[in-house]
Coordinates of C-alpha atoms in Angstrom, one line a residue:
Q1 CA 180.6 48.4 74.5
A2 CA 179.3 51.6 74.8
N3 CA 181.7 51.6 77.8
L4 CA 184.4 50.9 76.4
I5 CA 184.2 53.2 73.4
L6 CA 183.9 55.7 75.5
F7 CA 186.5 54.2 77.6
Y8 CA 188.8 54.4 73.6
I9 CA 186.7 58.7 72.7
D10 CA 188.0 59.4 76.8
R11 CA 191.5 57.4 76.3
G12 CA 192.1 59.2 72.5
Q13 CA 190.8 63.6 74.3
M14 CA 193.3 62.9 77.0
I15 CA 196.4 61.6 74.8
F16 CA 194.9 64.4 71.7
A17 CA 195.0 67.0 74.9
R18 CA 199.1 66.4 75.8
V19 CA 200.2 66.3 72.6
L20 CA 198.7 69.2 71.0
P21 CA 200.8 71.2 72.9
L22 CA 203.8 69.6 71.4
L23 CA 202.0 69.8 67.9
A24 CA 202.5 74.2 68.4
L25 CA 205.7 74.3 69.6
V26 CA 207.0 72.7 66.5
G27 CA 203.7 75.1 64.8
V28 CA 201.5 72.1 63.3
V29 CA 198.7 73.4 63.9
Y30 CA 194.8 71.7 62.1
G31 CA 192.2 73.9 61.7
G32 CA 194.8 76.9 62.8
I33 CA 195.3 80.6 62.8
T34 CA 199.2 80.5 62.6
L35 CA 201.2 84.4 61.8
E36 CA 202.3 82.2 59.3
N37 CA 199.4 81.3 57.3
M38 CA 196.8 84.0 58.1
N39 CA 196.5 87.5 55.4
Q40 CA 200.6 88.9 55.3
N41 CA 199.0 92.0 54.0
M42 CA 197.3 92.1 57.4
R43 CA 200.7 90.8 59.4
N44 CA 202.8 93.5 56.9
M45 CA 200.3 96.5 57.1
E46 CA 201.6 99.2 60.2
Y47 CA 199.3 102.0 61.4
A48 CA 202.3 104.0 62.9
V49 CA 200.0 106.3 66.0
R50 CA 198.9 103.5 67.6
G51 CA 202.4 101.6 67.4
K52 CA 205.3 100.7 68.9
V53 CA 206.0 103.9 71.1
V54 CA 202.1 104.5 72.5
I55 CA 202.1 100.5 73.4
A56 CA 204.8 101.5 75.7
A57 CA 203.2 104.7 77.2
D58 CA 199.4 102.3 77.3
A59 CA 201.9 100.2 79.4
L60 CA 203.1 102.8 81.3
S61 CA 200.0 104.2 82.4
T62 CA 198.3 101.1 83.4
E63 CA 202.0 101.2 86.2
L64 CA 200.8 104.7 86.7
K65 CA 198.1 103.7 87.9
S66 CA 198.4 100.4 90.2
E67 CA 199.0 100.7 93.5
N68 CA 202.3 100.4 93.8
P69 CA 203.8 103.0 90.7
P70 CA 207.0 102.7 89.0
D71 CA 209.6 105.7 90.9
L72 CA 209.1 107.3 87.7
P73 CA 210.8 111.1 86.8
F74 CA 207.2 111.8 86.2
S75 CA 203.4 110.9 87.0
K76 CA 201.3 110.8 83.4
I77 CA 201.9 109.9 80.6
I78 CA 201.1 113.0 77.9
Y79 CA 199.7 111.1 74.8
T80 CA 201.0 113.8 71.3
N81 CA 200.8 110.6 69.5
I82 CA 197.6 111.2 68.1
G83 CA 195.3 114.6 66.9
N84 CA 191.7 113.0 69.5
P85 CA 191.2 115.9 71.8
H86 CA 188.5 115.6 73.9
S87 CA 191.2 113.2 75.6
V88 CA 193.1 115.1 76.3
G89 CA 190.9 118.0 77.9
Q90 CA 188.9 120.0 75.5
K91 CA 185.1 120.0 76.5
P92 CA 183.1 119.0 73.2
L93 CA 180.8 122.0 72.6
T94 CA 177.5 123.0 74.5
W95 CA 174.6 123.3 71.6
P96 CA 175.5 119.8 69.1
R97 CA 176.0 118.0 72.4
Q98 CA 172.2 119.0 73.4
V99 CA 170.6 118.4 70.5
M100 CA 172.1 114.9 70.4
A101 CA 171.0 113.7 73.3
L102 CA 167.9 115.2 72.2
V103 CA 167.2 113.5 68.9
D104 CA 168.6 109.3 71.0
L105 CA 165.2 111.1 73.2
P106 CA 162.1 109.3 73.0
K107 CA 160.1 111.6 72.6
E108 CA 157.2 111.4 74.7
V109 CA 160.6 112.6 77.4
G110 CA 162.1 114.4 74.8
V111 CA 161.3 116.6 72.6
D112 CA 157.6 116.7 73.5
N113 CA 158.1 116.8 77.1
P114 CA 155.9 120.5 77.9
K115 CA 158.1 121.3 80.7
I116 CA 161.4 120.2 77.2
T117 CA 162.8 124.0 77.1
E118 CA 162.7 124.4 81.8
V119 CA 166.1 122.1 81.3
F120 CA 167.4 122.0 77.0
P121 CA 167.2 126.2 74.7
P122 CA 164.3 125.9 71.9
D123 CA 166.6 126.8 68.8
A124 CA 168.5 123.0 70.2
V125 CA 164.5 121.7 70.7
E126 CA 164.0 121.9 67.1
R127 CA 167.3 121.2 65.6
A128 CA 166.8 117.4 67.0
R129 CA 162.4 116.9 65.9
E130 CA 163.8 118.1 62.8
L131 CA 166.8 115.1 62.6
Q132 CA 164.2 112.6 64.2
A133 CA 161.4 112.9 61.2
Y134 CA 165.2 113.1 58.6
T135 CA 164.1 109.2 60.4
N136 CA 160.7 109.0 59.0
G137 CA 160.0 108.1 63.0
C138 CA 162.8 105.2 63.1
G139 CA 164.8 106.7 65.5
T140 CA 168.9 107.1 66.0
G141 CA 167.9 103.2 67.5
A142 CA 167.8 102.0 63.3
Y143 CA 169.5 101.8 60.0
S144 CA 169.3 104.6 57.7
H145 CA 170.0 103.8 53.3
S146 CA 173.3 103.2 53.0
Q147 CA 174.3 106.8 52.1
G148 CA 172.8 107.5 55.0
L149 CA 169.8 109.9 55.7
L150 CA 168.7 111.5 53.6
G151 CA 168.0 115.2 55.0
I152 CA 171.1 114.9 56.4
R153 CA 173.3 114.3 52.6
E154 CA 171.5 117.1 51.2
E155 CA 172.0 119.7 54.6
V156 CA 175.9 118.7 53.5
C157 CA 174.8 119.9 50.4
E158 CA 174.3 123.0 51.3
F159 CA 177.2 123.1 53.2
I160 CA 179.2 122.6 49.9
K161 CA 177.3 125.3 48.0
N162 CA 177.7 127.9 50.9
R163 CA 181.6 127.0 51.0
D164 CA 183.0 126.6 47.7
G165 CA 180.4 128.9 45.0
V166 CA 178.7 125.2 43.5
D167 CA 176.4 122.3 43.5
S168 CA 176.0 118.7 45.4
K169 CA 174.2 116.6 44.6
P170 CA 172.9 114.4 47.3
E171 CA 172.9 111.1 45.6
D172 CA 176.7 111.8 45.1
I173 CA 177.7 111.9 49.2
F174 CA 178.7 109.2 51.7
L175 CA 177.8 109.0 55.5
T176 CA 180.8 107.8 56.5
N177 CA 181.9 106.8 59.5
G178 CA 184.4 109.1 59.8
A179 CA 187.0 110.3 57.2
S180 CA 188.4 106.9 57.4
A181 CA 186.3 104.3 56.5
G182 CA 185.2 106.4 53.0
I183 CA 189.6 106.3 52.4
G184 CA 188.9 102.8 52.9
N185 CA 186.2 102.2 50.8
I186 CA 187.6 104.6 47.7
L187 CA 191.1 102.8 47.7
T188 CA 188.8 99.5 48.2
S189 CA 187.9 100.0 44.7
V190 CA 190.7 101.6 42.9
V191 CA 193.3 98.5 43.9
R192 CA 193.6 95.3 42.5
G193 CA 196.6 95.1 43.7
P194 CA 200.2 94.5 43.4
E195 CA 200.5 96.4 39.8
D196 CA 198.5 99.2 41.0
A197 CA 199.9 102.0 43.4
V198 CA 198.6 105.6 44.4
M199 CA 200.4 108.6 45.0
I200 CA 200.8 108.9 48.0
P201 CA 202.5 113.1 49.8
I202 CA 205.6 111.8 51.9
P203 CA 205.6 112.1 54.7
Q204 CA 202.1 111.1 54.7
Y205 CA 199.1 109.9 57.3
P206 CA 199.5 106.2 58.0
I207 CA 195.7 104.8 56.5
Y208 CA 196.9 105.3 53.4
S209 CA 200.1 103.6 54.0
A210 CA 198.4 100.9 56.1
T211 CA 195.1 100.4 53.6
L212 CA 197.3 100.1 50.7
S213 CA 199.4 97.1 52.5
L214 CA 195.9 95.8 53.7
L215 CA 195.1 95.3 50.1
G216 CA 198.5 95.1 48.5
G217 CA 198.7 97.3 46.1
T218 CA 201.6 99.5 46.4
Q219 CA 202.6 103.2 47.3
I220 CA 204.6 105.4 45.3
G221 CA 205.3 108.6 47.5
Y222 CA 205.8 111.9 46.5
Y223 CA 207.9 114.5 48.7
L224 CA 206.2 117.2 50.5
D225 CA 209.4 120.5 49.8
E226 CA 210.2 121.1 54.0
S227 CA 212.6 123.6 52.3
A228 CA 209.4 125.4 51.1
G229 CA 206.7 124.9 54.1
W230 CA 206.4 120.9 53.2
S231 CA 204.6 122.9 50.0
S232 CA 203.7 120.3 47.4
Q233 CA 205.9 120.7 43.3
M234 CA 204.6 119.5 40.0
S235 CA 208.2 118.5 39.1
E236 CA 208.2 116.2 42.1
L237 CA 204.6 114.9 40.9
E238 CA 205.5 114.2 36.9
R239 CA 208.9 112.7 38.8
S240 CA 207.5 111.0 41.1
L241 CA 205.0 108.9 38.6
K242 CA 207.7 108.8 35.4
A243 CA 209.6 106.5 38.1
A244 CA 206.6 104.5 38.6
K245 CA 205.4 103.7 35.2
K246 CA 209.8 102.9 34.3
S247 CA 208.8 100.3 37.6
G248 CA 206.7 99.0 35.9
K249 CA 203.7 100.2 38.0
N250 CA 200.0 101.3 36.8
V251 CA 199.1 104.4 38.6
R252 CA 195.6 104.5 39.5
A253 CA 195.3 107.5 42.2
L254 CA 196.5 110.8 43.6
V255 CA 196.5 111.7 47.7
L256 CA 196.0 115.4 48.3
I257 CA 195.5 116.4 52.5
N258 CA 195.5 119.9 52.9
P259 CA 195.8 121.5 55.7
G260 CA 198.1 119.0 55.7
N261 CA 198.8 115.5 58.4
P262 CA 202.0 116.3 59.8
T263 CA 202.9 118.5 57.9
G264 CA 200.4 120.9 58.8
Q265 CA 200.9 123.4 55.2
V266 CA 197.7 124.9 53.9
L267 CA 198.5 124.4 50.6
S268 CA 197.6 127.6 48.1
P269 CA 194.2 127.7 46.2
E270 CA 196.6 127.4 42.9
A271 CA 198.7 124.6 44.0
V272 CA 194.9 122.0 44.3
Q273 CA 194.3 123.3 40.6
D274 CA 197.3 122.2 40.4
V275 CA 196.9 119.3 41.1
C276 CA 193.7 118.5 40.2
K277 CA 194.8 119.1 36.9
F278 CA 198.0 117.1 37.3
C279 CA 195.1 114.1 37.9
K280 CA 192.9 114.8 34.7
K281 CA 195.7 114.9 32.3
H282 CA 197.5 112.5 33.4
G283 CA 193.9 110.0 33.8
L284 CA 194.3 110.2 38.4
V285 CA 191.1 109.2 40.6
L286 CA 192.1 112.4 43.7
L287 CA 191.5 111.5 47.1
A288 CA 191.4 114.6 48.6
D289 CA 192.0 115.0 52.8
E290 CA 190.5 117.6 54.2
V291 CA 188.8 117.1 57.8
Y292 CA 191.3 120.2 58.8
Q293 CA 189.8 122.2 56.7
E294 CA 188.3 124.5 59.9
N295 CA 191.9 124.0 61.6
V296 CA 194.0 126.8 59.7
Y297 CA 195.6 129.2 61.9
H298 CA 197.3 131.6 58.8
P299 CA 196.7 135.1 59.5
T300 CA 196.5 135.0 55.3
K301 CA 196.4 131.4 54.2
K302 CA 192.3 129.6 53.7
F303 CA 191.5 126.7 52.7
T304 CA 190.5 126.0 48.8
S305 CA 188.6 122.5 48.8
A306 CA 190.2 120.3 45.9
K307 CA 186.0 120.2 43.8
K308 CA 186.4 124.6 44.2
A309 CA 190.0 124.5 43.3
A310 CA 188.5 122.2 40.7
F311 CA 186.5 124.1 39.0
D312 CA 187.9 127.6 39.3
A313 CA 190.8 125.0 36.7
G314 CA 187.3 125.0 33.8
V315 CA 187.8 120.5 34.9
L316 CA 185.4 120.2 37.4
G317 CA 183.6 116.3 36.4
E318 CA 187.3 116.1 33.9
F319 CA 187.9 112.9 36.5
E320 CA 187.0 111.5 39.2
L321 CA 187.0 113.6 42.7
V322 CA 186.4 112.1 46.6
S323 CA 186.5 114.7 49.3
F324 CA 186.1 113.7 52.9
H325 CA 185.8 115.5 55.2
S326 CA 185.3 114.1 59.0
T327 CA 183.7 114.9 63.0
S328 CA 186.9 113.8 64.5
K329 CA 188.7 118.0 63.3
G330 CA 188.4 120.2 63.3
I331 CA 186.7 122.3 66.2
W332 CA 184.5 120.2 66.7
G333 CA 186.9 116.8 67.7
E334 CA 184.3 114.2 68.3
C335 CA 186.6 111.3 67.3
G336 CA 184.7 108.6 69.2
R337 CA 181.0 110.5 67.3
R338 CA 182.8 108.0 64.1
G339 CA 180.6 111.2 61.8
G340 CA 182.3 112.1 58.0
Y341 CA 181.8 112.5 54.5
M342 CA 182.7 111.8 50.8
E343 CA 181.9 113.2 48.1
L344 CA 182.2 111.6 44.2
Q345 CA 182.2 113.9 41.4
G346 CA 183.2 112.8 37.9
F347 CA 182.8 108.7 37.6
D348 CA 181.2 106.6 35.2
A349 CA 177.4 106.1 36.7
D350 CA 178.3 101.9 36.6
V351 CA 181.7 102.4 39.3
A352 CA 179.4 104.6 41.5
A353 CA 177.0 101.6 41.4
Q354 CA 179.2 99.5 42.3
I355 CA 180.9 101.8 45.3
Y356 CA 177.2 102.2 47.4
K357 CA 177.3 98.3 46.8
L358 CA 180.6 98.3 49.5
A359 CA 179.3 101.2 51.9
S360 CA 176.1 98.5 51.7
S361 CA 177.7 96.0 52.4
G362 CA 177.5 97.9 56.0
L363 CA 174.4 98.7 56.4
C364 CA 175.2 102.5 57.2
S365 CA 177.3 104.0 59.0
G366 CA 176.7 104.6 62.8
L367 CA 173.9 107.4 63.4
P368 CA 175.7 109.2 65.6
G369 CA 178.2 110.5 63.4
Q370 CA 175.4 110.8 61.2
V371 CA 172.9 113.6 63.4
M372 CA 176.5 114.8 64.3
T373 CA 178.0 115.5 61.1
S374 CA 174.2 117.7 60.4
L375 CA 175.6 119.1 62.9
M376 CA 178.9 119.5 62.4
V377 CA 177.1 121.1 58.5
K378 CA 174.7 123.4 59.5
G379 CA 175.0 125.0 62.6
P380 CA 172.8 128.2 65.1
K381 CA 171.5 130.4 62.6
E382 CA 172.2 134.1 63.9
G383 CA 169.5 135.2 66.2
D384 CA 169.1 132.4 67.3
F385 CA 168.3 131.5 70.4
S386 CA 172.4 129.2 71.8
Y387 CA 173.3 131.4 68.5
E388 CA 175.6 134.2 70.4
S389 CA 177.5 131.3 73.1
F390 CA 177.7 128.3 70.0
E391 CA 180.5 130.9 68.4
K392 CA 182.5 132.2 71.1
E393 CA 183.0 128.2 71.9
K394 CA 184.3 127.7 68.5
K395 CA 185.6 131.0 68.7
D396 CA 187.5 130.1 72.5
I397 CA 188.7 126.6 71.3
F398 CA 190.2 128.1 67.6
E399 CA 192.0 130.3 69.3
S400 CA 193.5 128.7 72.6
L401 CA 194.7 125.9 69.4
K402 CA 196.1 128.6 67.5
R403 CA 198.4 129.9 70.3
R404 CA 199.1 126.4 71.0
A405 CA 200.4 126.1 67.5
N406 CA 202.7 129.2 68.2
L407 CA 203.8 127.9 71.8
V408 CA 205.5 124.6 69.5
V409 CA 206.9 125.8 66.7
S410 CA 208.2 128.5 68.6
G411 CA 209.6 126.6 71.7
L412 CA 210.9 123.4 69.3
N413 CA 212.5 125.7 66.6
E414 CA 214.6 127.6 69.9
I415 CA 216.1 124.4 70.6
P416 CA 219.6 124.0 69.3
G417 CA 218.9 120.5 66.6
F418 CA 215.6 121.3 66.3
E419 CA 214.3 123.2 63.3
C420 CA 210.4 122.9 62.4
Q421 CA 208.4 124.3 59.6
E422 CA 204.9 126.9 60.6
A423 CA 201.7 125.2 61.5
E424 CA 199.7 126.5 59.4
G425 CA 196.8 124.5 59.9
S426 CA 195.7 121.4 61.3
M427 CA 196.1 119.6 64.3
Y428 CA 200.1 118.9 64.6
C429 CA 204.2 119.9 64.5
F430 CA 206.7 117.9 62.8
P431 CA 210.7 118.7 63.9
K432 CA 213.3 118.1 62.0
V433 CA 215.3 116.8 64.5
D434 CA 219.8 116.3 64.4
M435 CA 220.4 113.4 65.5
P436 CA 224.4 111.8 66.4
P437 CA 225.8 109.0 64.5
K438 CA 226.2 106.9 68.3
A439 CA 222.8 107.2 68.2
I440 CA 221.6 106.6 64.8
K441 CA 224.5 103.5 65.7
E442 CA 222.7 102.0 68.4
A443 CA 219.0 102.0 66.4
E444 CA 220.4 100.1 64.4
E445 CA 222.1 97.5 66.0
Q446 CA 218.7 97.5 67.9
G447 CA 217.3 96.8 64.1
T448 CA 215.3 99.5 64.3
N449 CA 215.0 103.6 63.8
V450 CA 216.5 106.4 65.4
D451 CA 213.4 107.8 65.2
T452 CA 211.6 105.2 67.8
L453 CA 214.7 105.0 70.0
Y454 CA 214.2 108.2 70.6
A455 CA 210.3 108.5 70.5
L456 CA 211.0 106.3 72.7
S457 CA 213.8 107.4 75.2
L458 CA 212.0 110.5 75.5
L459 CA 208.7 108.4 76.7
K460 CA 211.0 106.7 79.2
A461 CA 212.4 110.4 80.8
T462 CA 208.9 112.7 80.4
G463 CA 206.4 110.7 79.9
I464 CA 205.3 112.7 76.3
C465 CA 203.6 109.8 73.5
V466 CA 204.6 111.1 70.1
V467 CA 204.6 109.0 67.2
P468 CA 208.1 108.7 65.4
A469 CA 208.2 110.4 62.1
A470 CA 209.3 107.6 60.3
G471 CA 206.2 106.1 60.7
F472 CA 205.0 108.7 58.3
G473 CA 207.5 108.3 55.6
Q474 CA 210.6 111.5 55.2
R475 CA 214.0 111.9 52.7
E476 CA 216.6 109.3 53.7
G477 CA 218.6 110.9 56.5
R478 CA 216.5 112.8 57.7
A479 CA 214.8 111.7 62.1
G480 CA 212.1 113.7 64.0
F481 CA 208.8 113.0 64.9
R482 CA 205.4 113.9 64.5
T483 CA 203.2 115.5 68.7
T484 CA 199.9 117.5 68.3
F485 CA 199.8 120.5 70.3
L486 CA 195.6 119.0 71.6
P487 CA 196.6 118.8 75.3
G488 CA 196.1 122.5 77.3
E489 CA 197.9 125.6 76.9
E490 CA 199.9 125.3 80.3
E491 CA 201.1 121.6 79.6
M492 CA 202.4 122.3 76.2
K493 CA 204.3 124.7 78.0
V494 CA 205.8 122.2 79.7
A495 CA 205.9 119.6 77.1
V496 CA 207.9 122.2 75.2
E497 CA 211.2 122.4 77.8
K498 CA 210.6 118.5 78.7
F499 CA 211.2 118.7 75.6
R500 CA 214.8 120.5 75.4
E501 CA 215.4 118.4 78.8
H502 CA 215.7 115.2 76.9
H503 CA 217.5 116.2 74.0
E504 CA 219.8 118.0 76.1
A505 CA 220.3 114.7 78.0
F506 CA 219.9 112.5 75.0
L507 CA 223.4 114.1 72.9
A508 CA 225.2 114.0 75.8
K509 CA 224.2 110.2 76.7
Y510 CA 225.4 109.8 72.5
Q511 CA 227.9 112.6 71.4

């Protein structure tokens, strides 16, 4: 009987194995997940900076590194699609990496080794001791408090006070895995469903549209004024809010990106104050994305935080404000560390407790990112052993970024059919490109937009990987792309010339 049962089991398994592929072909899968039954919000979300053009670039890069590379007019891909400085040659700052190494090392071979100052500078050793003490002897391999190590949150408070002249409290600070994790947590707290909407600038950084899609919320765009250097206009904010309410949406929050991504503008103190007063007037949560605050190249402009603007306008604490900062940008470029913080202002204590609960579900942000955040907000002091070399490294990176920003903007504006606003800050240029009608028609026939057609053409002709402007949003009829200016200065000079050569060839093909 046992042998007979096993026979029928084997026969059943064999039949099932033959039938299952046939069922899959007609879309019948038992107990599985398909494109049709998966979370459709996740399926519909898009993230342009790692989208179709980048996938094509990665495939070409793999082919170029193969034993039999294809015959192409370039030998490597120049990635200007994403703000990832170290991936395109920016060197890490020395002192923070020295401290990071010491913090991670066991004390007996690190800070307590009698010969350690023969290898590491004394101020790096002392800073590492301080950070190790914050972990209560547990080191960087243990979970921290869900908001991050208290000692580091206190340093963030001191950084904010020095920057803005306004006090902060460590209980209002959350150390996060880059700014992105904090943004996700706040949007999760705000958006309840498709009836809830968030105002985002157009153009915008796609994390906002992607996260809103995932949460099932609605994005409401307010257009930045390209003719006025991508400034924000109060009349446009009021128009956008009114239109959203008229369509039945419950607008709950507004996103401000300053300095701008992808647009590169640096807002005046008055402009940021206006946004703060607008949010107070209409009861909106303000998400202030300030990760490029160190990247200001314009000779007469300075970064103004939303917290400082709200304080100066007399409305700080009278509406909900969340400010975000990150170790990924600025002069640091430590994207892989996933370090950053957010500060809550004006939140009901019970709501803040729920945001803490959400943060707790992820246990804590990564300790390497927390340590890098500490080093970003508290570097070596004047007179310390590493101070001068640290400041020189920072200045060299900053001045080079400023030169590259000017190089790319001026170079793009010399190409007929291109118009690029000044990159006052951040790491990007967002040129407008006049497209031939034939190219627009071909894009439509291919079921895509002309931005993507152009970006893929640029990639295949030059090896330069940019992001189609459509991925950030723009006014109807506009076309273009976003490019960083992060690769080295000589490489960017070559890239600008390739932009020109490709555009001439593109026009010749489609005129």
